[in-house]
mmCIF file of C-alpha atoms and ligand atoms in Angstrom:
data_model
loop_
_atom_site.group_PDB
_atom_site.id
_atom_site.type_symbol
_atom_site.label_atom_id
_atom_site.label_comp_id
_atom_site.label_asym_id
_atom_site.label_seq_id
_atom_site.Cartn_x
_atom_site.Cartn_y
_atom_site.Cartn_z
ATOM 1 C CA MET A 1 59.863 207.101 59.057
ATOM 2 C CA ARG A 2 61.069 210.260 57.329
ATOM 3 C CA LEU A 3 64.262 211.903 58.486
ATOM 4 C CA ASP A 4 62.510 215.111 59.509
ATOM 5 C CA ARG A 5 60.290 213.084 61.855
ATOM 6 C CA ALA A 6 63.329 211.796 63.732
ATOM 7 C CA ALA A 7 63.263 213.733 66.999
ATOM 8 C CA SER A 8 66.295 212.224 68.678
ATOM 9 C CA ILE A 9 69.502 210.299 68.048
ATOM 10 C CA ASP A 10 67.659 207.209 69.304
ATOM 11 C CA ASP A 11 65.074 207.677 66.525
ATOM 12 C CA LEU A 12 67.887 207.790 63.954
ATOM 13 C CA ARG A 13 69.394 204.642 65.472
ATOM 14 C CA ALA A 14 66.039 202.867 65.066
ATOM 15 C CA MET A 15 65.856 204.027 61.413
ATOM 16 C CA ALA A 16 69.396 202.828 60.741
ATOM 17 C CA LYS A 17 68.563 199.468 62.317
ATOM 18 C CA ARG A 18 65.729 198.988 59.857
ATOM 19 C CA ARG A 19 67.841 199.485 56.720
ATOM 20 C CA ILE A 20 71.166 197.891 57.586
ATOM 21 C CA PRO A 21 71.843 194.130 57.727
ATOM 22 C CA ARG A 22 72.156 192.956 61.287
ATOM 23 C CA PHE A 23 75.813 191.938 61.136
ATOM 24 C CA ALA A 24 76.763 195.461 59.945
ATOM 25 C CA PHE A 25 74.437 197.286 62.334
ATOM 26 C CA ASP A 26 75.784 195.302 65.298
ATOM 27 C CA LEU A 27 79.337 196.132 64.298
ATOM 28 C CA VAL A 28 78.668 199.770 65.269
ATOM 29 C CA ASP A 29 75.856 199.399 67.787
ATOM 30 C CA GLY A 30 77.437 196.701 69.916
ATOM 31 C CA GLY A 31 79.617 196.860 73.028
ATOM 32 C CA ALA A 32 81.912 194.604 75.030
ATOM 33 C CA GLU A 33 80.503 191.375 76.520
ATOM 34 C CA SER A 34 77.294 192.092 78.480
ATOM 35 C CA GLU A 35 77.291 195.688 77.120
ATOM 36 C CA ARG A 36 76.862 196.930 80.685
ATOM 37 C CA ASN A 37 79.524 199.581 80.262
ATOM 38 C CA MET A 38 77.945 200.816 77.048
ATOM 39 C CA ARG A 39 74.510 201.124 78.636
ATOM 40 C CA ARG A 40 75.927 202.778 81.768
ATOM 41 C CA ASN A 41 77.706 205.428 79.674
ATOM 42 C CA ALA A 42 74.384 206.847 78.484
ATOM 43 C CA GLU A 43 72.520 206.261 81.765
ATOM 44 C CA ALA A 44 75.188 207.989 83.839
ATOM 45 C CA PHE A 45 74.991 211.064 81.606
ATOM 46 C CA GLU A 46 71.202 211.147 82.044
ATOM 47 C CA GLU A 47 71.526 210.948 85.826
ATOM 48 C CA ILE A 48 73.525 214.204 86.043
ATOM 49 C CA GLU A 49 71.112 217.013 86.856
ATOM 50 C CA LEU A 50 71.707 220.683 86.093
ATOM 51 C CA THR A 51 69.584 223.390 87.711
ATOM 52 C CA PRO A 52 68.254 226.117 85.376
ATOM 53 C CA ARG A 53 68.715 229.766 86.292
ATOM 54 C CA TYR A 54 66.120 232.186 84.878
ATOM 55 C CA MET A 55 65.916 235.850 83.892
ATOM 56 C CA THR A 56 69.482 235.868 82.628
ATOM 57 C CA ASP A 57 68.763 237.219 79.099
ATOM 58 C CA VAL A 58 69.744 234.353 76.839
ATOM 59 C CA GLY A 59 68.673 236.116 73.639
ATOM 60 C CA ARG A 60 72.027 235.215 72.140
ATOM 61 C CA ILE A 61 73.273 231.650 72.350
ATOM 62 C CA ASP A 62 76.933 230.921 71.735
ATOM 63 C CA THR A 63 77.956 227.305 71.090
ATOM 64 C CA ARG A 64 81.565 228.031 70.133
ATOM 65 C CA ALA A 65 84.488 226.373 71.850
ATOM 66 C CA ARG A 66 88.259 226.679 71.632
ATOM 67 C CA VAL A 67 90.484 223.657 72.110
ATOM 68 C CA LEU A 68 94.160 222.960 71.329
ATOM 69 C CA GLY A 69 94.475 226.412 69.799
ATOM 70 C CA GLN A 70 91.659 225.842 67.292
ATOM 71 C CA ASP A 71 88.286 227.650 67.266
ATOM 72 C CA PHE A 72 85.203 225.574 66.520
ATOM 73 C CA ASP A 73 81.543 226.497 66.154
ATOM 74 C CA LEU A 74 80.421 223.519 68.236
ATOM 75 C CA PRO A 75 81.927 222.070 71.440
ATOM 76 C CA PHE A 76 82.217 218.558 70.034
ATOM 77 C CA GLY A 77 83.765 216.605 67.196
ATOM 78 C CA MET A 78 83.353 213.292 65.388
ATOM 79 C CA ALA A 79 85.195 210.508 67.234
ATOM 80 C CA PRO A 80 87.397 208.127 65.235
ATOM 81 C CA ILE A 81 85.500 205.084 63.963
ATOM 82 C CA GLY A 82 87.172 202.227 62.116
ATOM 83 C CA MET A 83 85.589 200.517 59.103
ATOM 84 C CA LEU A 84 82.527 202.776 59.102
ATOM 85 C CA ASN A 85 81.925 202.316 55.367
ATOM 86 C CA ALA A 86 80.774 198.798 56.260
ATOM 87 C CA PHE A 87 77.885 200.483 58.122
ATOM 88 C CA TRP A 88 76.965 202.767 55.241
ATOM 89 C CA PRO A 89 78.930 203.340 51.985
ATOM 90 C CA GLU A 90 81.069 206.502 51.981
ATOM 91 C CA ALA A 91 80.261 207.180 55.644
ATOM 92 C CA ASP A 92 83.842 208.357 56.380
ATOM 93 C CA VAL A 93 83.995 211.026 53.707
ATOM 94 C CA THR A 94 80.378 212.085 54.313
ATOM 95 C CA LEU A 95 81.156 212.799 57.973
ATOM 96 C CA ALA A 96 84.505 214.488 57.251
ATOM 97 C CA ARG A 97 82.766 216.909 54.871
ATOM 98 C CA LEU A 98 79.956 217.502 57.327
ATOM 99 C CA CYS A 99 82.458 218.406 60.080
ATOM 100 C CA LYS A 100 84.137 220.866 57.756
ATOM 101 C CA ARG A 101 80.837 222.547 56.911
ATOM 102 C CA ALA A 102 79.805 222.695 60.570
ATOM 103 C CA ASN A 103 83.288 223.800 61.686
ATOM 104 C CA MET A 104 83.886 220.993 64.146
ATOM 105 C CA PRO A 105 86.763 218.497 64.290
ATOM 106 C CA TYR A 106 86.639 215.212 62.411
ATOM 107 C CA VAL A 107 88.931 212.533 63.806
ATOM 108 C CA ALA A 108 90.190 210.146 61.114
ATOM 109 C CA SER A 109 90.720 206.649 62.514
ATOM 110 C CA SER A 110 93.855 204.642 61.784
ATOM 111 C CA ALA A 111 91.394 201.857 61.010
ATOM 112 C CA ALA A 112 89.111 203.971 58.801
ATOM 113 C CA SER A 113 87.833 202.535 55.551
ATOM 114 C CA THR A 114 89.258 205.577 53.759
ATOM 115 C CA THR A 115 92.925 206.618 53.648
ATOM 116 C CA LEU A 116 94.054 209.333 56.040
ATOM 117 C CA GLU A 117 95.170 211.429 53.049
ATOM 118 C CA ARG A 118 91.693 211.378 51.489
ATOM 119 C CA LEU A 119 90.088 212.162 54.834
ATOM 120 C CA ALA A 120 92.467 215.097 55.425
ATOM 121 C CA GLU A 121 91.330 216.458 52.087
ATOM 122 C CA ALA A 122 87.624 215.949 52.852
ATOM 123 C CA ALA A 123 87.906 217.501 56.342
ATOM 124 C CA ASP A 124 89.910 220.358 54.798
ATOM 125 C CA GLY A 125 91.705 221.753 57.879
ATOM 126 C CA ASN A 126 89.197 220.334 60.382
ATOM 127 C CA GLY A 127 90.777 216.887 60.530
ATOM 128 C CA TRP A 128 92.613 215.315 63.446
ATOM 129 C CA PHE A 129 94.337 211.905 63.194
ATOM 130 C CA GLN A 130 93.844 208.970 65.559
ATOM 131 C CA LEU A 131 96.755 206.556 65.883
ATOM 132 C CA TYR A 132 96.699 202.915 66.863
ATOM 133 C CA VAL A 133 100.155 201.759 67.993
ATOM 134 C CA SER A 134 101.117 198.653 66.017
ATOM 135 C CA ALA A 135 103.210 195.701 67.208
ATOM 136 C CA ASP A 136 105.520 196.724 64.352
ATOM 137 C CA GLN A 137 107.235 200.063 65.046
ATOM 138 C CA GLY A 138 107.786 200.584 61.344
ATOM 139 C CA VAL A 139 104.012 200.470 60.759
ATOM 140 C CA THR A 140 103.374 202.980 63.564
ATOM 141 C CA ASP A 141 106.040 205.386 62.376
ATOM 142 C CA GLY A 142 104.822 205.085 58.804
ATOM 143 C CA LEU A 143 101.365 206.269 59.871
ATOM 144 C CA VAL A 144 102.765 209.120 61.975
ATOM 145 C CA ASP A 145 104.860 210.338 59.041
ATOM 146 C CA ARG A 146 101.890 210.113 56.682
ATOM 147 C CA ALA A 147 99.717 212.054 59.128
ATOM 148 C CA GLU A 148 102.335 214.770 59.353
ATOM 149 C CA ALA A 149 102.693 214.948 55.583
ATOM 150 C CA ALA A 150 98.886 215.151 55.218
ATOM 151 C CA GLY A 151 98.918 218.238 57.475
ATOM 152 C CA TYR A 152 96.965 217.021 60.510
ATOM 153 C CA PRO A 153 97.593 219.486 63.360
ATOM 154 C CA VAL A 154 96.483 217.051 66.079
ATOM 155 C CA MET A 155 97.258 213.377 66.667
ATOM 156 C CA MET A 156 95.259 211.306 69.147
ATOM 157 C CA VAL A 157 96.953 208.116 70.334
ATOM 158 C CA THR A 158 94.493 205.487 71.507
ATOM 159 C CA ALA A 159 95.644 203.805 74.724
ATOM 160 C CA ASP A 160 92.691 201.595 75.652
ATOM 161 C CA VAL A 161 93.439 198.663 73.344
ATOM 162 C CA PRO A 162 96.038 196.420 75.050
ATOM 163 C CA ALA A 163 93.712 193.718 73.772
ATOM 164 C CA ALA A 164 90.861 193.846 71.291
ATOM 165 C CA GLY A 165 87.454 194.177 72.958
ATOM 166 C CA LYS A 166 85.357 191.020 73.129
ATOM 167 C CA ARG A 167 82.136 191.891 71.347
ATOM 168 C CA ASP A 168 79.644 189.108 71.810
ATOM 169 C CA ARG A 169 77.371 190.299 68.981
ATOM 170 C CA ASP A 170 80.217 190.037 66.480
ATOM 171 C CA ILE A 171 80.998 186.521 67.644
ATOM 172 C CA ARG A 172 77.329 185.527 67.323
ATOM 173 C CA ASN A 173 77.217 187.072 63.857
ATOM 174 C CA GLN A 174 80.359 185.125 62.994
ATOM 175 C CA LEU A 175 82.156 188.161 61.648
ATOM 176 C CA ALA A 176 85.280 186.779 60.111
ATOM 177 C CA VAL A 177 88.387 188.014 58.275
ATOM 178 C CA PRO A 178 88.262 187.646 55.351
ATOM 179 C CA PHE A 179 84.510 188.325 55.289
ATOM 180 C CA LYS A 180 82.388 185.228 54.572
ATOM 181 C CA PHE A 181 79.078 185.167 52.720
ATOM 182 C CA THR A 182 77.321 182.666 54.959
ATOM 183 C CA PRO A 183 73.696 181.711 54.205
ATOM 184 C CA GLU A 184 72.620 183.877 57.159
ATOM 185 C CA VAL A 185 74.467 186.883 55.745
ATOM 186 C CA MET A 186 72.869 186.267 52.334
ATOM 187 C CA VAL A 187 69.409 186.397 53.918
ATOM 188 C CA GLN A 188 70.258 189.670 55.707
ATOM 189 C CA LEU A 189 71.521 191.165 52.462
ATOM 190 C CA ALA A 190 68.335 190.187 50.643
ATOM 191 C CA MET A 191 66.262 191.813 53.365
ATOM 192 C CA ASN A 192 68.139 195.116 53.015
ATOM 193 C CA PRO A 193 68.275 195.670 49.249
ATOM 194 C CA ARG A 194 69.152 199.395 49.344
ATOM 195 C CA TRP A 195 72.175 198.768 51.571
ATOM 196 C CA SER A 196 73.211 195.765 49.508
ATOM 197 C CA LEU A 197 73.023 197.623 46.168
ATOM 198 C CA GLU A 198 74.845 200.711 47.426
ATOM 199 C CA SER A 199 77.485 198.602 49.141
ATOM 200 C CA ALA A 200 77.998 196.547 45.989
ATOM 201 C CA ALA A 201 78.364 199.735 43.961
ATOM 202 C CA HIS A 202 81.116 201.034 46.297
ATOM 203 C CA GLY A 203 83.025 197.764 46.622
ATOM 204 C CA LYS A 204 83.967 195.831 49.731
ATOM 205 C CA PRO A 205 85.274 198.221 52.439
ATOM 206 C CA ASN A 206 88.713 197.562 53.866
ATOM 207 C CA ILE A 207 91.023 199.101 56.483
ATOM 208 C CA ALA A 208 92.446 201.481 53.911
ATOM 209 C CA ASN A 209 95.566 202.766 55.667
ATOM 210 C CA TYR A 210 96.912 199.225 55.991
ATOM 211 C CA ALA A 211 95.430 197.792 52.774
ATOM 212 C CA ASP A 212 98.704 196.387 51.431
ATOM 213 C CA LEU A 213 99.843 195.001 54.788
ATOM 214 C CA LEU A 214 96.521 193.307 55.406
ATOM 215 C CA LYS A 215 96.344 191.589 52.023
ATOM 216 C CA ALA A 216 98.234 188.679 53.546
ATOM 217 C CA ALA A 217 96.019 188.498 56.672
ATOM 218 C CA THR A 218 94.099 185.255 56.916
ATOM 219 C CA SER A 219 92.740 185.652 60.416
ATOM 220 C CA TYR A 220 91.478 188.291 62.823
ATOM 221 C CA ALA A 221 94.609 187.714 64.931
ATOM 222 C CA ASP A 222 96.776 188.790 61.951
ATOM 223 C CA VAL A 223 94.781 191.998 61.580
ATOM 224 C CA GLN A 224 95.023 192.683 65.291
ATOM 225 C CA LYS A 225 98.804 192.359 65.328
ATOM 226 C CA THR A 226 99.104 194.915 62.581
ATOM 227 C CA LEU A 227 96.788 197.377 64.281
ATOM 228 C CA ILE A 228 97.403 197.115 68.023
ATOM 229 C CA THR A 229 99.850 195.737 70.570
ATOM 230 C CA PRO A 230 99.659 194.745 74.232
ATOM 231 C CA SER A 231 103.193 196.109 74.672
ATOM 232 C CA PHE A 232 102.351 199.843 74.216
ATOM 233 C CA ASP A 233 103.763 201.578 77.298
ATOM 234 C CA TRP A 234 104.872 204.971 78.685
ATOM 235 C CA GLU A 235 108.250 204.714 76.964
ATOM 236 C CA ASP A 236 106.474 204.345 73.619
ATOM 237 C CA LEU A 237 104.353 207.364 74.418
ATOM 238 C CA LYS A 238 107.515 209.349 75.235
ATOM 239 C CA ARG A 239 108.951 208.316 71.867
ATOM 240 C CA LEU A 240 105.792 209.350 70.034
ATOM 241 C CA ARG A 241 105.774 212.678 71.847
ATOM 242 C CA ALA A 242 109.315 213.333 70.609
ATOM 243 C CA ARG A 243 108.455 212.265 67.051
ATOM 244 C CA TRP A 244 105.119 214.134 66.596
ATOM 245 C CA LYS A 245 105.575 217.893 66.312
ATOM 246 C CA GLY A 246 101.864 218.777 66.425
ATOM 247 C CA LYS A 247 99.433 218.619 69.344
ATOM 248 C CA LEU A 248 99.230 215.216 70.986
ATOM 249 C CA LEU A 249 96.170 213.766 72.764
ATOM 250 C CA VAL A 250 95.926 210.431 74.508
ATOM 251 C CA LYS A 251 92.534 208.745 74.107
ATOM 252 C CA GLY A 252 91.038 206.143 76.406
ATOM 253 C CA ILE A 253 92.148 207.557 79.785
ATOM 254 C CA LEU A 254 90.046 206.600 82.814
ATOM 255 C CA HIS A 255 92.420 207.087 85.766
ATOM 256 C CA ALA A 256 93.615 210.454 87.119
ATOM 257 C CA GLU A 257 97.158 209.094 87.630
ATOM 258 C CA ASP A 258 97.386 208.126 83.942
ATOM 259 C CA ALA A 259 96.174 211.594 82.945
ATOM 260 C CA ALA A 260 98.797 213.208 85.220
ATOM 261 C CA LYS A 261 101.516 211.061 83.585
ATOM 262 C CA CYS A 262 100.366 212.184 80.128
ATOM 263 C CA ALA A 263 100.713 215.785 81.302
ATOM 264 C CA GLU A 264 104.215 215.126 82.682
ATOM 265 C CA LEU A 265 105.270 213.646 79.325
ATOM 266 C CA GLY A 266 104.240 216.825 77.550
ATOM 267 C CA CYS A 267 100.986 215.671 75.968
ATOM 268 C CA ASP A 268 98.508 218.436 75.143
ATOM 269 C CA GLY A 269 95.390 216.662 76.373
ATOM 270 C CA VAL A 270 93.533 213.489 77.187
ATOM 271 C CA VAL A 271 90.259 212.035 75.969
ATOM 272 C CA VAL A 272 88.402 210.471 78.874
ATOM 273 C CA SER A 273 86.935 207.554 76.990
ATOM 274 C CA ASN A 274 86.055 203.885 77.338
ATOM 275 C CA HIS A 275 85.765 203.407 73.562
ATOM 276 C CA GLY A 276 81.989 203.728 73.777
ATOM 277 C CA GLY A 277 81.828 200.684 76.047
ATOM 278 C CA ARG A 278 83.456 198.480 73.436
ATOM 279 C CA GLN A 279 86.535 197.477 75.391
ATOM 280 C CA VAL A 280 85.655 196.341 78.933
ATOM 281 C CA ALA A 281 82.219 195.664 80.352
ATOM 282 C CA PHE A 282 83.495 196.134 83.899
ATOM 283 C CA GLY A 283 84.755 199.703 83.577
ATOM 284 C CA PRO A 284 83.234 202.949 84.820
ATOM 285 C CA PRO A 285 81.095 205.249 82.674
ATOM 286 C CA THR A 286 83.235 208.126 81.441
ATOM 287 C CA ILE A 287 81.126 210.901 82.946
ATOM 288 C CA GLU A 288 81.883 209.369 86.362
ATOM 289 C CA ALA A 289 85.608 209.065 85.638
ATOM 290 C CA LEU A 290 85.825 212.630 84.328
ATOM 291 C CA PRO A 291 85.730 214.806 87.509
ATOM 292 C CA ALA A 292 88.804 213.270 89.200
ATOM 293 C CA ILE A 293 90.763 213.547 85.963
ATOM 294 C CA ALA A 294 89.713 217.143 85.362
ATOM 295 C CA ASP A 295 90.605 218.052 88.977
ATOM 296 C CA ARG A 296 94.044 216.542 88.482
ATOM 297 C CA VAL A 297 95.107 218.061 85.158
ATOM 298 C CA ALA A 298 92.819 221.032 84.407
ATOM 299 C CA GLY A 299 94.805 224.080 83.393
ATOM 300 C CA ARG A 300 97.794 221.914 82.386
ATOM 301 C CA MET A 301 96.208 220.179 79.438
ATOM 302 C CA ALA A 302 92.930 219.902 77.518
ATOM 303 C CA VAL A 303 90.353 217.465 78.879
ATOM 304 C CA LEU A 304 87.987 215.887 76.357
ATOM 305 C CA VAL A 305 85.360 213.263 76.997
ATOM 306 C CA ASP A 306 83.331 210.804 74.914
ATOM 307 C CA SER A 307 81.245 207.625 75.253
ATOM 308 C CA GLY A 308 77.481 207.830 75.651
ATOM 309 C CA ILE A 309 76.781 211.350 74.420
ATOM 310 C CA ARG A 310 73.323 211.237 72.839
ATOM 311 C CA ARG A 311 71.764 214.614 73.733
ATOM 312 C CA GLY A 312 72.796 218.243 73.467
ATOM 313 C CA ALA A 313 72.458 218.548 77.243
ATOM 314 C CA ASP A 314 75.103 215.817 77.689
ATOM 315 C CA LEU A 315 77.667 218.319 76.356
ATOM 316 C CA LEU A 316 76.684 220.717 79.141
ATOM 317 C CA ARG A 317 76.826 217.950 81.736
ATOM 318 C CA ALA A 318 80.355 217.163 80.576
ATOM 319 C CA LYS A 319 81.342 220.839 80.717
ATOM 320 C CA ALA A 320 79.934 221.233 84.250
ATOM 321 C CA LEU A 321 81.997 218.256 85.353
ATOM 322 C CA GLY A 322 85.253 219.599 83.950
ATOM 323 C CA ALA A 323 85.483 218.784 80.225
ATOM 324 C CA ASP A 324 86.712 221.393 77.745
ATOM 325 C CA PHE A 325 85.420 219.600 74.706
ATOM 326 C CA CYS A 326 83.548 216.424 73.687
ATOM 327 C CA LEU A 327 83.508 213.795 70.968
ATOM 328 C CA THR A 328 80.652 211.663 69.798
ATOM 329 C CA GLY A 329 80.947 208.468 67.804
ATOM 330 C CA ARG A 330 77.709 206.592 67.292
ATOM 331 C CA ALA A 331 75.376 209.646 67.369
ATOM 332 C CA LEU A 332 76.560 210.915 63.962
ATOM 333 C CA ALA A 333 77.199 207.387 62.683
ATOM 334 C CA PHE A 334 73.545 206.465 63.310
ATOM 335 C CA GLY A 335 72.602 209.556 61.273
ATOM 336 C CA VAL A 336 74.566 208.313 58.266
ATOM 337 C CA GLY A 337 73.050 204.860 58.700
ATOM 338 C CA ALA A 338 69.543 206.349 58.803
ATOM 339 C CA GLY A 339 69.908 208.394 55.624
ATOM 340 C CA GLY A 340 73.404 208.896 54.222
ATOM 341 C CA ALA A 341 74.581 212.516 54.008
ATOM 342 C CA LYS A 342 71.101 213.845 54.792
ATOM 343 C CA GLY A 343 70.823 211.589 57.787
ATOM 344 C CA ALA A 344 74.201 212.755 59.095
ATOM 345 C CA GLU A 345 73.046 216.335 58.736
ATOM 346 C CA ARG A 346 69.833 215.492 60.574
ATOM 347 C CA ALA A 347 71.840 213.966 63.460
ATOM 348 C CA LEU A 348 73.978 217.056 63.687
ATOM 349 C CA ASP A 349 70.934 219.370 63.553
ATOM 350 C CA ILE A 350 69.325 217.412 66.388
ATOM 351 C CA LEU A 351 72.398 217.706 68.581
ATOM 352 C CA ARG A 352 72.940 221.378 67.712
ATOM 353 C CA LEU A 353 69.327 222.397 68.364
ATOM 354 C CA GLU A 354 69.230 220.409 71.603
ATOM 355 C CA LEU A 355 72.458 222.093 72.658
ATOM 356 C CA GLU A 356 71.185 225.591 71.865
ATOM 357 C CA ARG A 357 67.888 224.961 73.626
ATOM 358 C CA ALA A 358 69.614 223.480 76.665
ATOM 359 C CA LEU A 359 71.962 226.455 76.909
ATOM 360 C CA GLY A 360 68.965 228.791 76.891
ATOM 361 C CA GLN A 361 67.011 226.712 79.361
ATOM 362 C CA LEU A 362 69.974 226.501 81.700
ATOM 363 C CA GLY A 363 70.329 230.271 81.549
ATOM 364 C CA ALA A 364 73.961 229.988 80.519
ATOM 365 C CA GLY A 365 73.883 231.567 77.076
ATOM 366 C CA SER A 366 77.259 230.194 76.077
ATOM 367 C CA PHE A 367 79.065 226.832 76.334
ATOM 368 C CA ASP A 368 81.995 228.648 77.873
ATOM 369 C CA ALA A 369 79.831 229.989 80.707
ATOM 370 C CA VAL A 370 78.784 226.546 81.930
ATOM 371 C CA GLY A 371 80.665 225.493 85.048
ATOM 372 C CA PRO A 372 80.292 223.363 88.207
ATOM 373 C CA GLU A 373 77.797 225.830 89.690
ATOM 374 C CA ALA A 374 75.233 224.465 87.207
ATOM 375 C CA LEU A 375 75.276 221.047 88.920
ATOM 376 C CA SER A 376 72.149 220.365 90.999
ATOM 377 C CA ARG A 377 74.200 218.249 93.379
ATOM 378 C CA PRO A 378 77.462 220.031 94.052
ATOM 379 C CA ARG A 379 80.433 217.659 94.113
HETATM 380 C C1 FMN B 401 82.194 201.011 65.344
HETATM 381 C C2 FMN B 401 83.167 201.745 66.183
HETATM 382 C C3 FMN B 401 84.507 201.760 65.779
HETATM 383 C C4 FMN B 401 85.434 202.460 66.517
HETATM 384 N N1 FMN B 401 86.726 202.554 66.053
HETATM 385 C C5 FMN B 401 87.632 203.267 66.757
HETATM 386 C C6 FMN B 401 88.942 203.432 66.244
HETATM 387 O O1 FMN B 401 89.273 202.972 65.156
HETATM 388 N N2 FMN B 401 89.805 204.116 66.995
HETATM 389 C C7 FMN B 401 89.488 204.660 68.230
HETATM 390 O O2 FMN B 401 90.313 205.264 68.875
HETATM 391 N N3 FMN B 401 88.231 204.549 68.677
HETATM 392 C C8 FMN B 401 87.304 203.887 67.987
HETATM 393 N N4 FMN B 401 86.013 203.814 68.444
HETATM 394 C C9 FMN B 401 85.639 204.522 69.684
HETATM 395 C C10 FMN B 401 85.175 205.931 69.333
HETATM 396 O O3 FMN B 401 86.234 206.730 68.898
HETATM 397 C C11 FMN B 401 84.552 206.649 70.543
HETATM 398 O O4 FMN B 401 85.422 206.558 71.642
HETATM 399 C C12 FMN B 401 83.190 206.036 70.947
HETATM 400 O O5 FMN B 401 82.427 205.756 69.788
HETATM 401 C C13 FMN B 401 82.453 207.011 71.828
HETATM 402 O O6 FMN B 401 81.279 206.495 72.288
HETATM 403 P P1 FMN B 401 79.848 206.790 71.609
HETATM 404 O O7 FMN B 401 79.785 205.946 70.379
HETATM 405 O O8 FMN B 401 78.879 206.348 72.641
HETATM 406 O O9 FMN B 401 79.784 208.254 71.308
HETATM 407 C C14 FMN B 401 85.064 203.119 67.696
HETATM 408 C C15 FMN B 401 83.722 203.106 68.102
HETATM 409 C C16 FMN B 401 82.770 202.446 67.334
HETATM 410 C C17 FMN B 401 81.338 202.496 67.763
#
C-alpha cells in the first residue's frame, strides 16, 4: 500500500508490520503479559462519546495549546521511546526533526538509541528529556547534568518502572542482550530485505546515553540495573526536584494521591500514563484514571495523558476529561516504520487532519474551548 492510501494510524501500523522483522515490530507493538491493558487503553478512548454542537461558526480551527510556559501548534507531543532505531533506522532523529517542524514537543528517552545531546540538536528547542532513575545515583545525576547542559527546559521522570514490564512477545522472540542472530532471526531478516539493508548500513542500535556503561553488560538484568531501580521513592523525587532547575514532570501516574504528592513536592505536572500498556496488564486504561487526577490537581499543575491515543478525536476526549496536553508514542512510531521520514509525516498529517475535522464537527473551533460540557454522558 502507498503511504497516501493510509487512512488511519492502524493502516500505518499494518504497513509497518509488513516491512519490519517480527522481533523488531513486536518490540514496539507489544504490551505487558496478556496485553489487556494495552487493548483497553485504545478501547476506553473509543468509548468516550462527545456530543457535537452545530451552527457555531467553526470557519477557523485553532489547534494550538500552551503547556509549561511553552506554546505549541498542536496539543500533543512525541512520547519518549527507548531503542526506536531498532524499529526503523534513524527513527529518533527523524521524529525529533518532525516535531520541530510541526512545533510540538519531542521527548528524548533516557533509553533512546541516539544521545540526548544529538536529539536536543535535532529537536532544536522543542525537546524535553525523559529520565529513568538508575540504581546508581551517579548515573542518574550524570544524565540530569547532561540534560541541563544540552538546554532541555523540561525533564520528565518516569515513575512506573519499579520493575521492567513482562512482555510475553519479547520472551517468545527470545530477545536477548547482547542480541543473538538465531536461525529464526536470520529468516526474518531475509524476509525483510529493505529493513535489513538499511539497518546494516546504520549499524547495530544501542542505548546511546549509557553506551560505555553497558559495554560490560552480559545480561538483560545488568542493563536493567543501569537503567531503573525498584528503590525509587518520594525522597528521590524530592532530591531530583531540588537538583533540576527547569520544569519537572512525573510520568506514569495513575492514582490521584500520587499526583497530589507530586504537586506538594513542587513538580510542574504529571503524565497520566501506563507506559502504553507495557508495564502491568492489570492496570486501568489512562483515560479512566485521568478524571480523578485532573479533579485533584487541576490548576496547581499541568495534567498530561498518553497511552492509546490513535485518533485526533482522542485528544478532544482527553481534553474534555481534564487533560491540558497529550503525548503519543506508537502512533508516530508506526508512521516511521511504515515509511521512514515520509511515513512519520503521514502519521502526523493523519492525526492533525483528524483533530481539525473533529474540532469542527464538535463545534468547538479550538482545542482550548473543549471542556467537560462536550461529554455526552456528564460525569
Ligand atoms: C517501544 C516503546 C518504548 C518505550 N520506551 C519508553 C522509555 O524509554 N521511557 C518512557 O518513559 N516511556 C517509554 N515508553 C512509553 C511511552 O513513552 C508512552 O508512555 C507510550 O508509548 C504511550 O502509549 P501509546 O504508544 O499507546 O501512545 C515506551 C513505549 C514503547 C511503545
